[in-house]
Coordinates of C-alpha atoms and ligand atoms in Angstrom, one line a residue:
M1 CA -55.6 -50.6 -125.5
K2 CA -59.0 -49.8 -123.8
P3 CA -61.5 -52.6 -124.3
H4 CA -64.2 -51.7 -126.8
A5 CA -67.8 -51.5 -125.4
P6 CA -70.1 -53.1 -128.0
R7 CA -72.5 -50.6 -129.6
K8 CA -76.0 -51.8 -129.9
R9 CA -76.9 -49.3 -132.7
F10 CA -74.3 -50.9 -134.9
G11 CA -75.5 -54.5 -134.1
Q12 CA -72.1 -55.4 -132.6
H13 CA -71.9 -59.0 -131.6
F14 CA -68.3 -60.2 -132.0
L15 CA -67.4 -63.7 -133.0
V16 CA -65.3 -65.4 -130.3
D17 CA -65.6 -69.1 -131.3
A18 CA -62.4 -70.1 -133.1
S19 CA -64.1 -73.2 -134.7
V20 CA -66.8 -71.1 -136.2
L21 CA -64.3 -68.6 -137.6
A22 CA -62.3 -71.5 -139.1
R23 CA -65.4 -72.9 -140.7
I24 CA -66.3 -69.6 -142.3
A25 CA -62.8 -69.2 -143.6
D26 CA -62.9 -72.8 -145.0
A27 CA -66.2 -72.0 -146.7
V28 CA -64.9 -68.9 -148.3
A29 CA -61.6 -70.6 -149.2
P30 CA -60.0 -67.4 -150.4
R31 CA -56.9 -67.6 -152.6
D32 CA -54.2 -65.1 -153.2
G33 CA -55.3 -62.8 -155.9
D34 CA -59.0 -62.9 -154.8
R35 CA -60.4 -59.5 -154.0
V36 CA -62.0 -60.2 -150.7
V37 CA -64.1 -57.5 -149.0
E38 CA -65.2 -58.0 -145.4
I39 CA -68.3 -56.1 -144.3
G40 CA -68.3 -55.0 -140.7
P41 CA -64.9 -56.4 -139.5
G42 CA -65.5 -55.1 -136.0
L43 CA -62.6 -56.2 -133.7
G44 CA -61.1 -58.2 -136.5
A45 CA -61.8 -61.8 -135.5
L46 CA -62.8 -62.9 -139.0
T47 CA -60.4 -60.5 -140.5
A48 CA -57.5 -62.3 -138.9
V49 CA -58.5 -65.7 -140.2
L50 CA -59.0 -64.3 -143.7
L51 CA -55.6 -62.6 -143.6
D52 CA -54.0 -65.9 -142.8
R53 CA -55.0 -66.9 -146.3
V54 CA -54.7 -63.8 -148.4
A55 CA -52.0 -61.1 -148.6
T56 CA -54.4 -58.2 -148.6
L57 CA -58.0 -57.6 -147.7
E58 CA -60.4 -54.7 -147.9
A59 CA -63.1 -53.9 -145.4
V60 CA -66.1 -51.6 -144.9
E61 CA -66.7 -50.5 -141.3
I62 CA -69.0 -47.7 -140.0
D63 CA -67.7 -47.4 -136.4
R64 CA -64.9 -44.9 -136.3
D65 CA -63.2 -46.3 -133.2
L66 CA -63.1 -49.8 -134.7
V67 CA -61.7 -48.4 -138.0
A68 CA -58.8 -46.7 -136.0
R69 CA -58.1 -50.0 -134.2
L70 CA -58.1 -52.1 -137.4
R71 CA -55.8 -49.6 -139.1
R72 CA -53.3 -49.7 -136.2
R73 CA -53.4 -53.5 -136.2
W74 CA -53.0 -54.1 -139.9
P75 CA -51.6 -51.0 -141.7
E76 CA -52.2 -50.6 -145.4
P77 CA -51.8 -52.3 -147.8
R78 CA -52.3 -55.4 -145.7
L79 CA -55.8 -54.2 -144.8
V80 CA -57.6 -51.3 -146.5
V81 CA -60.5 -50.1 -144.3
H82 CA -63.2 -48.0 -145.9
E83 CA -64.9 -46.0 -143.1
A84 CA -68.5 -46.0 -144.5
D85 CA -72.0 -47.1 -144.2
V86 CA -72.2 -50.2 -146.2
L87 CA -75.7 -49.4 -147.3
E88 CA -74.3 -46.4 -149.2
F89 CA -71.1 -48.0 -150.3
D90 CA -70.3 -48.2 -154.1
F91 CA -69.1 -51.8 -154.6
G92 CA -69.1 -51.2 -158.4
A93 CA -66.5 -48.3 -158.0
L94 CA -64.4 -50.4 -155.6
A95 CA -64.4 -53.4 -158.0
A96 CA -63.4 -51.2 -161.0
G97 CA -63.6 -54.3 -163.3
R98 CA -62.1 -56.8 -160.9
R99 CA -65.0 -58.6 -159.2
L100 CA -65.2 -58.9 -155.5
R101 CA -65.8 -61.7 -153.0
L102 CA -67.9 -60.4 -150.1
V103 CA -67.7 -61.8 -146.6
G104 CA -69.3 -60.7 -143.4
N105 CA -70.9 -61.4 -140.0
L106 CA -73.5 -58.7 -140.7
P107 CA -75.3 -56.4 -138.3
Y108 CA -78.7 -58.1 -138.4
N109 CA -80.7 -54.9 -138.4
I110 CA -79.5 -54.0 -141.9
S111 CA -79.4 -57.4 -143.6
S112 CA -82.5 -57.1 -145.8
P113 CA -81.8 -53.6 -147.2
L114 CA -78.2 -54.6 -147.7
L115 CA -79.1 -57.8 -149.6
I116 CA -81.6 -55.9 -151.8
G117 CA -79.1 -53.0 -152.3
L118 CA -76.4 -55.5 -153.4
L119 CA -78.6 -56.6 -156.3
S120 CA -77.6 -53.4 -158.2
H121 CA -73.9 -54.3 -157.7
R122 CA -74.2 -58.0 -158.6
A123 CA -72.1 -57.6 -161.8
S124 CA -69.2 -56.7 -159.5
I125 CA -69.6 -59.7 -157.2
V126 CA -68.1 -63.2 -157.6
D127 CA -69.8 -64.6 -154.5
V128 CA -71.2 -63.7 -151.0
H129 CA -70.7 -65.5 -147.7
F130 CA -72.7 -63.9 -145.0
M131 CA -73.6 -64.7 -141.4
L132 CA -77.2 -63.6 -140.8
Q133 CA -80.0 -64.2 -138.4
K134 CA -81.1 -67.8 -138.9
E135 CA -84.7 -66.7 -139.6
V136 CA -83.5 -64.5 -142.5
V137 CA -81.5 -67.4 -144.0
D138 CA -84.5 -69.6 -143.7
R139 CA -86.4 -67.0 -145.8
I140 CA -83.6 -66.6 -148.4
V141 CA -83.4 -70.3 -149.2
A142 CA -87.1 -71.2 -148.7
P143 CA -88.7 -73.1 -151.6
H144 CA -92.2 -72.2 -152.6
G145 CA -95.1 -73.6 -150.6
G146 CA -94.0 -72.9 -147.1
A147 CA -94.4 -70.2 -144.5
D148 CA -90.8 -68.9 -144.9
Y149 CA -91.3 -68.3 -148.6
G150 CA -91.7 -64.6 -149.5
R151 CA -90.4 -61.5 -151.1
L152 CA -86.8 -61.7 -149.9
G153 CA -86.4 -65.3 -151.0
V154 CA -87.9 -64.8 -154.4
M155 CA -85.7 -61.7 -155.0
M156 CA -82.5 -63.5 -153.9
Q157 CA -83.2 -66.7 -155.7
A158 CA -84.2 -64.9 -159.0
F159 CA -80.7 -63.4 -159.1
H160 CA -78.5 -65.9 -157.3
R161 CA -78.0 -69.6 -156.5
V162 CA -78.4 -69.6 -152.7
E163 CA -77.2 -72.1 -150.1
R164 CA -77.3 -72.5 -146.3
L165 CA -73.9 -73.7 -145.1
F166 CA -74.3 -74.1 -141.3
D167 CA -76.0 -72.7 -138.2
V168 CA -74.3 -70.9 -135.3
P169 CA -75.5 -70.7 -131.7
P170 CA -75.6 -67.4 -129.7
E171 CA -72.7 -68.6 -127.5
A172 CA -70.3 -68.2 -130.4
F173 CA -70.6 -64.4 -129.9
D174 CA -69.7 -61.8 -127.3
P175 CA -72.2 -60.4 -126.4
P176 CA -74.5 -63.3 -127.4
P177 CA -77.4 -62.2 -129.7
R178 CA -80.9 -63.2 -128.7
V179 CA -81.3 -65.2 -131.9
D180 CA -79.7 -68.1 -133.7
S181 CA -77.5 -67.4 -136.7
S182 CA -76.6 -69.1 -140.0
V183 CA -73.9 -68.8 -142.6
M184 CA -75.1 -68.8 -146.2
R185 CA -73.5 -68.5 -149.6
M186 CA -74.8 -66.8 -152.8
H187 CA -73.5 -66.9 -156.3
P188 CA -75.0 -64.3 -158.7
R189 CA -76.6 -66.2 -161.7
A190 CA -74.8 -65.5 -165.0
E191 CA -78.3 -65.3 -166.4
P192 CA -80.8 -64.0 -163.9
L193 CA -84.3 -65.5 -164.1
V194 CA -85.8 -62.0 -164.5
R195 CA -85.0 -58.9 -166.5
D196 CA -85.8 -56.1 -164.0
A197 CA -85.4 -56.2 -160.3
A198 CA -87.7 -53.2 -159.6
T199 CA -90.6 -54.7 -161.6
L200 CA -90.3 -58.0 -159.7
E201 CA -90.0 -56.2 -156.3
G202 CA -93.2 -54.2 -157.1
L203 CA -95.1 -57.3 -158.1
L204 CA -94.0 -59.2 -155.0
A205 CA -94.8 -56.3 -152.6
V206 CA -98.4 -56.3 -153.8
A207 CA -98.9 -60.0 -153.7
F208 CA -97.1 -60.9 -150.5
N209 CA -98.5 -57.9 -148.6
Q210 CA -101.6 -60.0 -148.0
R211 CA -100.0 -63.4 -148.4
R212 CA -103.1 -65.4 -147.3
K213 CA -105.2 -63.8 -150.1
M214 CA -105.7 -65.2 -153.5
L215 CA -104.3 -63.2 -156.4
R216 CA -107.8 -62.3 -157.6
G217 CA -108.0 -60.1 -154.5
T218 CA -104.6 -58.4 -154.8
L219 CA -102.6 -58.7 -158.0
L220 CA -105.5 -58.7 -160.5
P221 CA -107.1 -55.4 -159.3
W222 CA -103.6 -53.9 -159.1
L223 CA -102.9 -54.8 -162.7
R224 CA -106.3 -53.4 -163.8
E225 CA -105.6 -50.1 -162.0
Q226 CA -102.6 -49.7 -164.3
G227 CA -104.7 -50.1 -167.4
L228 CA -103.5 -53.7 -167.9
D229 CA -105.6 -56.8 -168.6
P230 CA -104.8 -59.5 -166.1
T231 CA -106.6 -62.1 -168.2
A232 CA -104.2 -61.5 -171.1
P233 CA -102.5 -64.8 -172.1
A234 CA -99.0 -63.3 -171.4
F235 CA -99.8 -63.2 -167.7
A236 CA -101.3 -66.7 -167.5
L237 CA -102.4 -65.9 -164.0
E238 CA -104.3 -68.4 -161.8
P239 CA -106.8 -66.1 -160.0
T240 CA -107.2 -68.5 -157.1
A241 CA -103.5 -69.1 -156.4
R242 CA -101.9 -67.7 -153.3
P243 CA -98.5 -66.0 -153.5
E244 CA -96.6 -68.6 -151.6
E245 CA -97.7 -71.4 -154.0
I246 CA -96.0 -69.7 -157.0
P247 CA -92.4 -70.8 -157.7
V248 CA -89.6 -68.3 -158.2
E249 CA -89.4 -69.0 -162.0
E250 CA -93.1 -68.2 -162.3
W251 CA -92.8 -64.9 -160.4
A252 CA -89.9 -64.1 -162.7
R253 CA -91.9 -64.9 -165.8
L254 CA -94.8 -62.7 -164.5
A255 CA -92.4 -59.8 -163.9
D256 CA -91.1 -60.0 -167.4
A257 CA -94.6 -60.1 -168.8
L258 CA -95.5 -57.0 -166.7
L259 CA -92.4 -55.2 -168.0
D260 CA -93.4 -55.9 -171.6
A261 CA -97.1 -55.0 -171.0
R262 CA -96.1 -51.7 -169.5
A263 CA -93.8 -50.9 -172.4
A264 CA -96.6 -51.8 -174.9
R265 CA -99.3 -49.8 -173.1
P266 CA -100.6 -46.9 -175.1
Q267 CA -99.2 -43.6 -173.6
P268 CA -101.0 -40.3 -173.4
P269 CA -99.6 -37.9 -176.0
G270 CA -96.3 -36.3 -175.0
V271 CA -95.4 -39.0 -172.4
A272 CA -92.3 -41.2 -173.2
P273 CA -93.0 -44.9 -172.8
Ligands
SAM301 N1 -67.1 -59.2 -138.1 C1 -67.0 -59.0 -136.6 C2 -67.1 -60.3 -135.9 O1 -67.5 -61.3 -136.5 O2 -66.7 -60.3 -134.8 C3 -68.1 -58.0 -136.2 C4 -69.5 -58.4 -136.5 S1 -70.8 -57.4 -135.8 C5 -72.1 -58.5 -135.9 C6 -71.2 -56.2 -137.1 C7 -70.1 -55.2 -137.5 O3 -70.7 -54.4 -138.6 C8 -69.7 -54.3 -136.5 O4 -68.3 -54.1 -136.5 C9 -70.4 -52.9 -136.8 O5 -69.8 -51.8 -136.3 C10 -70.5 -53.0 -138.3 N2 -71.6 -52.2 -138.9 C11 -72.8 -52.0 -138.4 N3 -73.6 -51.3 -139.2 C12 -72.8 -51.1 -140.3 C13 -73.0 -50.3 -141.5 N4 -74.1 -49.8 -141.8 N5 -72.0 -50.3 -142.4 C14 -70.7 -50.9 -142.1 N6 -70.5 -51.5 -141.0 C15 -71.5 -51.6 -140.1

């Protein structure tokens, strides 16, 4: 078979280090009966170690040539490859009531939109094991108070328990990426800290857009513009706080307060709340 020329536009860096592959498989520890879905199986390096442990596997791959290779190597039902853009893939429909375990060495250029997009499928997910750019994992697991703490970390932590597992150097891949990588695990929380993802996302976008500014210069005027009173006890806002000083639980509480305040706001006649 002709060797595959890695495609930059699909973020193709293939894992070639057997010890890293084994560590990922050990971390996932799939058992027969688990519905494991690999995102971006590529040339099948991780697929092979996962298929050593489960009878069948599903995968989502965008590159038509790689899809054809994978289907030749592992005919259905051993491997079911969905040729699709994972950003548009309906994990809820695939799960159909049987929750999924997601695994992948992700294309780094789509990791943030994928992680945010997966929030809407979280009821269909048991857990997630992803290799990402190390810098992105630093942000996902960051506690409040540091430079890595921001929108992505708050969003992920509000809905999941997150954990960095181990770091992976560029030499573990062919071709090697220009950045370090890390493997992380996320478990959707049975009870998310916040009620509505979009409300939290909107709030964080305003506050962290100017992360060095105090809330009195960002969030307070934004709330006023919406006809809300930022001094209301329900918000309990500290005007001189900066966004990175506010813990995830507090952001979640604020988002819930904003959701309630918007619902209670008087509506012009003829507009549904
Ligand atoms: N899992 C393989 C490995 O570890 O060697 C390949 C990892 S490579 C970093 C990323 C893989 O994701 C590639 O196979 C690429 O074609 C695929 N991919 C890129 N963008 C995608 C997308 N939007 N949807 C689905 N797959 C995608």
